[in-house]
Short mmCIF file of C-alpha atoms in Angstrom, two decimals:
data_model
loop_
_atom_site.label_atom_id
_atom_site.label_comp_id
_atom_site.label_asym_id
_atom_site.label_seq_id
_atom_site.Cartn_x
_atom_site.Cartn_y
_atom_site.Cartn_z
CA UNK Q 21 68.16 13.21 -29.15
CA UNK Q 22 69.63 9.74 -27.54
CA UNK Q 23 66.75 7.91 -29.44
CA UNK Q 24 67.86 9.16 -32.81
CA UNK Q 25 71.53 9.30 -31.99
CA UNK Q 26 71.15 13.26 -31.93
CA UNK Q 27 69.67 13.36 -35.65
CA UNK Q 28 66.58 14.88 -34.06
CA UNK Q 29 66.48 17.56 -31.56
CA UNK Q 30 63.35 19.56 -29.87
CA UNK Q 31 64.16 23.02 -28.34
CA UNK Q 32 61.92 23.25 -24.91
CA UNK Q 33 59.53 25.78 -26.52
CA UNK Q 34 58.98 23.50 -29.64
CA UNK Q 35 58.19 20.64 -27.33
CA UNK Q 36 55.75 22.28 -24.99
CA UNK Q 37 54.04 23.78 -28.12
CA UNK Q 38 53.47 20.23 -29.52
CA UNK Q 39 52.42 19.01 -26.50
CA UNK Q 40 49.87 21.47 -25.79
CA UNK Q 41 48.39 21.16 -29.64
CA UNK Q 42 48.46 17.23 -28.99
CA UNK Q 43 46.38 17.76 -25.71
CA UNK Q 44 43.93 20.08 -27.16
CA UNK Q 45 43.51 17.25 -30.23
CA UNK Q 46 42.71 14.98 -27.90
CA UNK Q 47 45.98 12.84 -29.00
CA UNK Q 48 47.78 12.53 -25.67
CA UNK Q 49 46.75 12.85 -22.04
CA UNK Q 50 48.33 13.80 -18.84
CA UNK Q 51 48.97 10.81 -16.74
CA UNK Q 52 48.30 11.19 -13.35
CA UNK Q 53 50.26 8.15 -12.05
CA UNK Q 54 54.19 8.69 -11.57
CA UNK Q 55 56.39 6.03 -12.15
CA UNK Q 56 58.88 7.45 -9.50
CA UNK Q 57 57.31 9.18 -6.45
CA UNK Q 58 60.39 10.87 -5.46
CA UNK Q 59 60.45 12.55 -8.99
CA UNK Q 60 60.54 16.09 -9.49
CA UNK Q 61 56.94 17.42 -9.02
CA UNK Q 62 57.34 19.54 -11.88
CA UNK Q 63 57.85 16.92 -14.32
CA UNK Q 64 54.84 15.65 -16.02
CA UNK Q 65 53.91 12.52 -18.12
CA UNK Q 66 51.96 11.90 -20.58
CA UNK Q 67 50.21 8.64 -22.58
CA UNK Q 68 48.76 8.19 -26.13
CA UNK Q 69 44.86 7.92 -25.94
CA UNK Q 70 43.31 5.47 -28.06
CA UNK Q 71 42.59 8.25 -30.81
CA UNK Q 72 46.13 9.26 -30.30
CA UNK Q 73 47.63 5.89 -30.91
CA UNK Q 74 45.48 5.57 -34.23
CA UNK Q 75 46.70 8.84 -35.54
CA UNK Q 76 50.53 7.55 -34.75
CA UNK Q 77 49.75 4.13 -36.76
CA UNK Q 78 48.43 6.03 -39.70
CA UNK Q 79 51.62 8.58 -39.73
CA UNK Q 80 54.01 5.63 -39.43
CA UNK Q 81 52.17 4.00 -42.60
CA UNK Q 82 52.35 7.27 -44.15
CA UNK Q 83 55.93 7.52 -43.32
CA UNK Q 84 56.38 4.02 -44.70
CA UNK Q 85 55.06 4.62 -47.84
CA UNK Q 86 56.86 7.72 -48.33
CA UNK Q 87 60.29 6.01 -47.71
CA UNK Q 88 59.19 2.98 -49.83
CA UNK Q 89 58.32 5.18 -52.74
CA UNK Q 90 61.69 7.23 -52.16
CA UNK Q 91 63.72 4.18 -52.22
CA UNK Q 92 62.24 3.12 -55.72
CA UNK Q 93 63.24 6.63 -57.11
CA UNK Q 94 66.49 6.05 -55.91
CA UNK Q 95 67.06 2.55 -57.36
CA UNK Q 96 69.16 2.54 -60.43
CA UNK Q 97 67.19 2.04 -63.66
CA UNK Q 98 67.69 -0.99 -65.45
CA UNK Q 99 68.63 -0.13 -69.26
#
């Protein structure tokens, strides 16, 4: 929510479901290294796999195209 100024909020159940699906699809891996060794051991860290990065890049491109098309539709038409 901080990165999106509160525009996007995920509940814990939604987040864990998405993480499970991403793991199963091979798009993310759980990281074995911990940035802070004194961190709560229940906390998990994940990283994109190469396949996950490709999928993220493709999705970003799709979203950019969708936004561009929406903006084009919203522009006033010249008569």
